[in-house]
PDB file of C-alpha atoms in Angstrom:
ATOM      1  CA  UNK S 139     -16.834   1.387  68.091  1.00 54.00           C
ATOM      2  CA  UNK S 140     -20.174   0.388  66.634  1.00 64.00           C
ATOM      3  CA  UNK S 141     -20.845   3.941  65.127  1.00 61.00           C
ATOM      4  CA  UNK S 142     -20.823   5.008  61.690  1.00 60.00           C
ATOM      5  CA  UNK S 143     -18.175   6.676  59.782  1.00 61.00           C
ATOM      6  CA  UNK S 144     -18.456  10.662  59.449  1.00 58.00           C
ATOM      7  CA  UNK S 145     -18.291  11.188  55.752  1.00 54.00           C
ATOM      8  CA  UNK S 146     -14.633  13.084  56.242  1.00 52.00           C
ATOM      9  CA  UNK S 147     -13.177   9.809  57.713  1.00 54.00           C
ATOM     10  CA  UNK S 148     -14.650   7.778  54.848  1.00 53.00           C
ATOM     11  CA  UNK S 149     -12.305  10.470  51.965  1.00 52.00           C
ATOM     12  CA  UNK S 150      -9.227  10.129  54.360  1.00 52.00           C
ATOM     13  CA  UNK S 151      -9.157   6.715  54.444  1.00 51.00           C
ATOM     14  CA  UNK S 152      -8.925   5.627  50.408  1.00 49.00           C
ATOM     15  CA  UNK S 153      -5.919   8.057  49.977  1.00 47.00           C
ATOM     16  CA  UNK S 154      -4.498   6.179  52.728  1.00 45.00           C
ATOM     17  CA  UNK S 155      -4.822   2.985  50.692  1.00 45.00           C
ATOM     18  CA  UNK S 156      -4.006   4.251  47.717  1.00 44.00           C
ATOM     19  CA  UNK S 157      -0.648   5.163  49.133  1.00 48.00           C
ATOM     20  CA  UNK S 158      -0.101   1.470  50.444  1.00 53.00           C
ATOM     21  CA  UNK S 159      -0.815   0.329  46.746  1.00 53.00           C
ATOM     22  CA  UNK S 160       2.066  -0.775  44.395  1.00 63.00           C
ATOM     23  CA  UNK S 161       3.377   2.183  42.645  1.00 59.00           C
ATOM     24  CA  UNK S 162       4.329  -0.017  38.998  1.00 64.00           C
ATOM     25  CA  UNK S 163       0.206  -0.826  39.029  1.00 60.00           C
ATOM     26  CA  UNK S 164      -1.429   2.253  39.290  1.00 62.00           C
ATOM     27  CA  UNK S 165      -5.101   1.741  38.327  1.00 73.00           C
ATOM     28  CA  UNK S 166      -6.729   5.137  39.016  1.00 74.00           C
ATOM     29  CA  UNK S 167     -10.170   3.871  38.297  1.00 79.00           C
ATOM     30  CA  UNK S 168     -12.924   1.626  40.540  1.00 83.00           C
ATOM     31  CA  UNK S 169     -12.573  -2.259  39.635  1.00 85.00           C
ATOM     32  CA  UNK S 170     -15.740  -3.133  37.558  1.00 84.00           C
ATOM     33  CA  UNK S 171     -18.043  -5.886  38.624  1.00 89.00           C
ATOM     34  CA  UNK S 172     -17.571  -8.839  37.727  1.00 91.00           C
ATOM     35  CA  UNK S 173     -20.356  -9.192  35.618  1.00 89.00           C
ATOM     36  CA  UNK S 174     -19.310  -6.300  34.208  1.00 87.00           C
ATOM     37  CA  UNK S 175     -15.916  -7.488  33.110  1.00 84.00           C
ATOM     38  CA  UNK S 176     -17.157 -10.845  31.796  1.00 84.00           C
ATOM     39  CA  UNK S 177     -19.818  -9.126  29.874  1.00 82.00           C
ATOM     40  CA  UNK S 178     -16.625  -6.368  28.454  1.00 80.00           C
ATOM     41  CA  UNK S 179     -14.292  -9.671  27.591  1.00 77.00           C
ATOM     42  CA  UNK S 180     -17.298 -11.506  25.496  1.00 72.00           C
ATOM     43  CA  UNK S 181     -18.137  -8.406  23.909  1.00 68.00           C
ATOM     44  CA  UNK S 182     -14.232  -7.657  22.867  1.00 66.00           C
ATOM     45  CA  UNK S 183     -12.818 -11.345  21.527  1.00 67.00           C
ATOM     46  CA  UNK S 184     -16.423 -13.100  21.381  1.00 67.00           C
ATOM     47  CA  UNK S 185     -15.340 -16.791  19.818  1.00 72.00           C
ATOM     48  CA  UNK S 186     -17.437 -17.926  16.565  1.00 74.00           C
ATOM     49  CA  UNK S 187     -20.166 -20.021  17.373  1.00 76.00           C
ATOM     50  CA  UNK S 188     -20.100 -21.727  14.014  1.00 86.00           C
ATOM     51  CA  UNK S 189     -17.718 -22.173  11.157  1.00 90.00           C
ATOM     52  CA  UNK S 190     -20.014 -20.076   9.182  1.00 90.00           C
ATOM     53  CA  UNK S 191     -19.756 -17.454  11.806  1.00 86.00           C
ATOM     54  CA  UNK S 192     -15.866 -17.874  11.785  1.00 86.00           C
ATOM     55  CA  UNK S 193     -16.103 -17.604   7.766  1.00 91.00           C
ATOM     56  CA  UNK S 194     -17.780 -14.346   7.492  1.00 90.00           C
ATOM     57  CA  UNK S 195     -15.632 -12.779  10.111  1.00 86.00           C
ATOM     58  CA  UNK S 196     -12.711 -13.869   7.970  1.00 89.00           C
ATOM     59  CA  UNK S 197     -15.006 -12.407   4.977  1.00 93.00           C
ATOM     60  CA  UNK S 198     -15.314  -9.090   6.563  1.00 91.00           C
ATOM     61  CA  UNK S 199     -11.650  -8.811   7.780  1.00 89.00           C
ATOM     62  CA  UNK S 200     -10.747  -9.635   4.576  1.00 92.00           C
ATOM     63  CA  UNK S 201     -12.496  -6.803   2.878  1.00 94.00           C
ATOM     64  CA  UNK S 202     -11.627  -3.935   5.521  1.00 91.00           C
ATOM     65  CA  UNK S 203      -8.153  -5.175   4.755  1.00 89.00           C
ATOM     66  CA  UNK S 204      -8.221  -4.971   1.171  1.00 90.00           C
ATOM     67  CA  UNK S 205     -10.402  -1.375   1.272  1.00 90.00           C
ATOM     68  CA  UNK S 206      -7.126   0.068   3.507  1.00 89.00           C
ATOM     69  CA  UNK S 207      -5.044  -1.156   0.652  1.00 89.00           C
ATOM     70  CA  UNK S 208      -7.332   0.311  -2.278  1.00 88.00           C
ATOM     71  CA  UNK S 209      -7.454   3.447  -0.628  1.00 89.00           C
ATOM     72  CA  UNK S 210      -3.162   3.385   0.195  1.00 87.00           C
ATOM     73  CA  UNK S 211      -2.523   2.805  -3.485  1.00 87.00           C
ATOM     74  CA  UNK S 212      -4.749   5.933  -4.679  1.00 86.00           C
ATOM     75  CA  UNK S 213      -2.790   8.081  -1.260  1.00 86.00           C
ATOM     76  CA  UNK S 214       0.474   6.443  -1.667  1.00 81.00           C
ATOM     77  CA  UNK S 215      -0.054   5.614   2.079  1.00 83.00           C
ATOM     78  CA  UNK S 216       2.623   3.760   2.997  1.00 83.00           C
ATOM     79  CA  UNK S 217       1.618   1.824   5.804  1.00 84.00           C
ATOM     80  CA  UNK S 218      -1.413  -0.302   4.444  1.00 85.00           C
ATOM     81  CA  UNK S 219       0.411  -0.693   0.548  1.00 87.00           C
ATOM     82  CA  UNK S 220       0.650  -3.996  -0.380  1.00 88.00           C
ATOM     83  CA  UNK S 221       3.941  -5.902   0.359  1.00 88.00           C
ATOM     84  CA  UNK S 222       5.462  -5.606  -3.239  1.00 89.00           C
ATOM     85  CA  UNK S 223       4.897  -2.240  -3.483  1.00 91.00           C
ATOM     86  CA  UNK S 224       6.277  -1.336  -0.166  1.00 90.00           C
ATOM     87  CA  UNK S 225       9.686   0.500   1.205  1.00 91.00           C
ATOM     88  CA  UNK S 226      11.811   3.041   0.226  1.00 93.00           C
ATOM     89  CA  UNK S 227      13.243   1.451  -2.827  1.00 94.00           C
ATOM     90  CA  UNK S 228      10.235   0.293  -4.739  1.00 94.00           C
ATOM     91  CA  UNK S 229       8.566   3.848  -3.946  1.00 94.00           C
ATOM     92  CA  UNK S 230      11.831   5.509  -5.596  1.00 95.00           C
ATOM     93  CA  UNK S 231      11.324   3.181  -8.741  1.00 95.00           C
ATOM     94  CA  UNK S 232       7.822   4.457  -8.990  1.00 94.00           C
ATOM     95  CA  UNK S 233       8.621   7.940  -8.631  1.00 94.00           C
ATOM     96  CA  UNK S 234      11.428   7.275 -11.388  1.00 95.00           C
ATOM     97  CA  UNK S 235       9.127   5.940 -13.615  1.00 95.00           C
ATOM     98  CA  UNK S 236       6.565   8.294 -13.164  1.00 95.00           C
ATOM     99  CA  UNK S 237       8.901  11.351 -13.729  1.00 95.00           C
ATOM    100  CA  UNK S 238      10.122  10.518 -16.996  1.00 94.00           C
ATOM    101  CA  UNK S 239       7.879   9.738 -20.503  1.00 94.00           C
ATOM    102  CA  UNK S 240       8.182   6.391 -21.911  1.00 95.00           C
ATOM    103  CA  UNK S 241       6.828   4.168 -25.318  1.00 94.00           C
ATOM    104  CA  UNK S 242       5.671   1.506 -23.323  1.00 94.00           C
ATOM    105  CA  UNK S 243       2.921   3.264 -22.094  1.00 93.00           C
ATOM    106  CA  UNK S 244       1.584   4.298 -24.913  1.00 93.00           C
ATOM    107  CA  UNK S 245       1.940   0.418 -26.383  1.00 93.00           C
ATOM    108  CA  UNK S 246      -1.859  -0.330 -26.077  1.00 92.00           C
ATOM    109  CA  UNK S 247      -3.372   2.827 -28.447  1.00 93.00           C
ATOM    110  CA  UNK S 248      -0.245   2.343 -30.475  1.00 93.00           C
ATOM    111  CA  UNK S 249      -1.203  -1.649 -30.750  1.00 94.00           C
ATOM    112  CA  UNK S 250      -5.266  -0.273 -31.373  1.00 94.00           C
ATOM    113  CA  UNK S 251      -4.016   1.302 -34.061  1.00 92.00           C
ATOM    114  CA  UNK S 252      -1.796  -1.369 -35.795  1.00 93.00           C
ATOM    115  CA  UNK S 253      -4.821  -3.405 -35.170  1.00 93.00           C
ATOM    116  CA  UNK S 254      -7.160  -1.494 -37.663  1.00 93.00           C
ATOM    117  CA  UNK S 255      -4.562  -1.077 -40.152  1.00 90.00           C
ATOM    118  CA  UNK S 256      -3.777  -4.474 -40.149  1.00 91.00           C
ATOM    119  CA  UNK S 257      -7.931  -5.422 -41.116  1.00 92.00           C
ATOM    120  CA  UNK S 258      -7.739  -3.163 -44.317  1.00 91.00           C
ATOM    121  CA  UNK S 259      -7.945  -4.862 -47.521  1.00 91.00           C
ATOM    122  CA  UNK S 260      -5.008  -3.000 -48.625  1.00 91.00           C
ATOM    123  CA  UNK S 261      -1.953  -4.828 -48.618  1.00 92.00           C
ATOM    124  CA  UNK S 262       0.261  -1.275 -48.555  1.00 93.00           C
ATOM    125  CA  UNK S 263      -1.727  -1.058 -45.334  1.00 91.00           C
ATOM    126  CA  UNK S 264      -0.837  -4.316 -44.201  1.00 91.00           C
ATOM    127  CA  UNK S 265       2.643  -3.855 -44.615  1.00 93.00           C
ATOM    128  CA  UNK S 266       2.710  -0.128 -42.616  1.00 93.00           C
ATOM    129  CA  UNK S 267       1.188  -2.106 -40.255  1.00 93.00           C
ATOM    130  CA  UNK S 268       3.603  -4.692 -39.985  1.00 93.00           C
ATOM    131  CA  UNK S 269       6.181  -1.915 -40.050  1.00 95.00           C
ATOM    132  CA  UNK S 270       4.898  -0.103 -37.190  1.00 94.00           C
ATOM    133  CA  UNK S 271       4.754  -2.876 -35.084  1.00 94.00           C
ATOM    134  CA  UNK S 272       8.506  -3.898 -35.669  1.00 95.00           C
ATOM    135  CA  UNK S 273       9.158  -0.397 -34.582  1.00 96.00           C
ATOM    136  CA  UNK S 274       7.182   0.047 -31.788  1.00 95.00           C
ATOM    137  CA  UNK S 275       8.595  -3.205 -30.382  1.00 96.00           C
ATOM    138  CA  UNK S 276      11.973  -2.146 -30.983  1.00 97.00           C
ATOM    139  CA  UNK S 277      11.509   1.359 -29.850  1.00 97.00           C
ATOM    140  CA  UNK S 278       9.684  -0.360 -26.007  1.00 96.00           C
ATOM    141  CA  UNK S 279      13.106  -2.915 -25.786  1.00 96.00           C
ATOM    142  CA  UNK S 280      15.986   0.264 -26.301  1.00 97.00           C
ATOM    143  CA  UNK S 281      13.636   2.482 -24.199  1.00 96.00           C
ATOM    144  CA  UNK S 282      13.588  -0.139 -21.133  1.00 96.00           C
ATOM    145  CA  UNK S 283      17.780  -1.391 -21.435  1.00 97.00           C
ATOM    146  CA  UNK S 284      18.066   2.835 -21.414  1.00 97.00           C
ATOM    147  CA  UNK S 285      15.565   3.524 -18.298  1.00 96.00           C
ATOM    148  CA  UNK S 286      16.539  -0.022 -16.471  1.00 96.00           C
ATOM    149  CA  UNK S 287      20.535   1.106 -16.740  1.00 97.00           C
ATOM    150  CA  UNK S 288      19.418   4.364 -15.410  1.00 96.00           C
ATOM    151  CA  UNK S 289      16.863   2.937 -12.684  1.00 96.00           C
ATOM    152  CA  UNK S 290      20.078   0.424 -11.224  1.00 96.00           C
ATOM    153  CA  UNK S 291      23.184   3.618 -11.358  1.00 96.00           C
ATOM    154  CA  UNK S 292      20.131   5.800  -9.771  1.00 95.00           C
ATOM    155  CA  UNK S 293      19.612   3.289  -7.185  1.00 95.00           C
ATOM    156  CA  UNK S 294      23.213   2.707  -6.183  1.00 95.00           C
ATOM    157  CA  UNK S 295      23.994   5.948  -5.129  1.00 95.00           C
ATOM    158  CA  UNK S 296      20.742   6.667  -3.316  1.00 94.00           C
ATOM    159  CA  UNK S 297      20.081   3.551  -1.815  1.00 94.00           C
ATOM    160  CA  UNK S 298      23.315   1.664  -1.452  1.00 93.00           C
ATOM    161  CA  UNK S 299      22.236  -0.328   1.849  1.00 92.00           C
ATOM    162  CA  UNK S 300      18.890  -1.690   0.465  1.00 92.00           C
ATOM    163  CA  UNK S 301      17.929  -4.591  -1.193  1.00 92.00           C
ATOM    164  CA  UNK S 302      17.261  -3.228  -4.548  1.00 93.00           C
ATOM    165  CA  UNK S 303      16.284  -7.017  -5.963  1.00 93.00           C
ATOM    166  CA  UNK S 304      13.126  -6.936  -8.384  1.00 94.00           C
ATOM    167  CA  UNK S 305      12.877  -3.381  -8.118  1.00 95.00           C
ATOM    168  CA  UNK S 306      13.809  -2.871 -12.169  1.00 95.00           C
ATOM    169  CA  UNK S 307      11.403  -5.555 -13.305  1.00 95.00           C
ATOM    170  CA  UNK S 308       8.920  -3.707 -10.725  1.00 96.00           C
ATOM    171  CA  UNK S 309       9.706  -0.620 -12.495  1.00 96.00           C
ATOM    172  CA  UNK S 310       9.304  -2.004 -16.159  1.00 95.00           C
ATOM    173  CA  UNK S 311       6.480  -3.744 -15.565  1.00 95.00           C
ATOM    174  CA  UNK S 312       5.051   0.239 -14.130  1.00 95.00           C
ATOM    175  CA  UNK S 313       5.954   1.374 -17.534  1.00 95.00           C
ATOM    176  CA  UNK S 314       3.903  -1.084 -19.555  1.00 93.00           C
ATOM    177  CA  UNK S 315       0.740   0.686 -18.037  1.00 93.00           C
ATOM    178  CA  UNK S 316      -0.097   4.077 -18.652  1.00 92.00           C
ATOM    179  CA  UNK S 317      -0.018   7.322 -16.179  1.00 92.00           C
ATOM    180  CA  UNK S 318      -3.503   7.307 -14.873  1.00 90.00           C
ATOM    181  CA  UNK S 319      -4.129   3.430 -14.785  1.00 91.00           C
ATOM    182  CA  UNK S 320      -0.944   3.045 -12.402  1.00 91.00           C
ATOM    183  CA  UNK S 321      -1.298   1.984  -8.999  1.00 90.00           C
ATOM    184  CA  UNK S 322      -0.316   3.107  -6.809  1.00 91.00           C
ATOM    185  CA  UNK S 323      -0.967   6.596  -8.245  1.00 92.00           C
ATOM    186  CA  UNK S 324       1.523   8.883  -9.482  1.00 93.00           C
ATOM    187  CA  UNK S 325       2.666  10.743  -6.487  1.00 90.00           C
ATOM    188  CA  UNK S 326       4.650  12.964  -8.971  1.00 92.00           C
ATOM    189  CA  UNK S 327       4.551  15.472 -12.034  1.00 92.00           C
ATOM    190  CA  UNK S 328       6.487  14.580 -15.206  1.00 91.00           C
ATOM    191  CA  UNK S 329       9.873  16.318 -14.996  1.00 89.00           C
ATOM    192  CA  UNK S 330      10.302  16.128 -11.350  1.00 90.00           C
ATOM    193  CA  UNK S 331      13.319  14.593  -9.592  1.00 87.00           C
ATOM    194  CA  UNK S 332      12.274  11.315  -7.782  1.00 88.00           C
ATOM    195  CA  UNK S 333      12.606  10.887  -4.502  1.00 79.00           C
TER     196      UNK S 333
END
């Protein structure tokens, strides 16, 4: 009665407790101290001491969130893209963009140029200049109407379910900036089909 356990006795028994146990709260490991678990719990969710404390946690959340989103709009990742350039219809817009050339992205050399024709003291030079911006302008407005009309009948047949609201201005605004300045990058060649 007063005796100590044999060591077999002391096995048996657990596996006879563990059997009594609920079966929907299986644990499978020893409870921890409670020291232990108090220690774990401030460790995990440890409350700011100080509202500076709270402000640089907010600082550093803040910039792990926005290096997840740099490095999703040089992969394309998905999941950690900002919101507006998110889901299946804005990522078809990009890839039609990006698979076709267009004179809105080359607007800024274009504009560099007009620029230093436009200082020369000749007035012949003046007037090219003035020409070639008329043109370029005109050539960026029939080059959007063409890709937006294109962009919309593209997106009704392969998205007919979605929202497709913004996604031509989102797409226009894509080809004001050229090829290797786009984010999020260019997750296709020039010729390809979009998907």
């Amino acid at each position: 009665m007063f005796r100590s356990r044999s060591k077999e006795e002391q096995a048996t028994e657990p596996a006879a407790v563990t059997d009594v146990r609920d079966p929907q709260a299986p644990k499978g490991r020893p409870t921890p101290k409670r020291s232990e678990a108090q220690a774990q719990r401030r460790a995990v969710a440890k409350p700011p001491v100080s509202r500076k404390d709270a402000a640089k946690r907010a600082k550093e959340a803040r910039r792990a969130a926005l290096a997840k989103q740099r490095e999703a709009l040089v992969s394309g990742d998905e999941r950690y893209l900002p919101v507006r350039d998110r889901g299946p219809v804005r990522r078809f817009a990009r890839d039609f963009v990006d698979s076709r050339w267009h004179v809105a992205e080359y607007f800024l050399p274009i504009a560099v140029a007009i620029l230093i024709l436009s200082m020369m003291p000749s007035l012949q030079a003046k007037n090219i200049a003035l020409m070639l911006w008329m043109g370029v302008i005109l050539m960026i407005i029939f080059d959007s109407v063409i890709s937006s009309r294109r962009l919309k009948r593209a997106l009704r047949e392969r998205h007919p379910d979605e929202n497709h609201k913004g996604a031509t201005a989102y797409a226009l605004m894509r080809t004001l900036q050229m090829r290797r300045m786009r984010l999020p990058k260019p997750q296709i060649k020039r010729g390809e089909t979009p998907r």
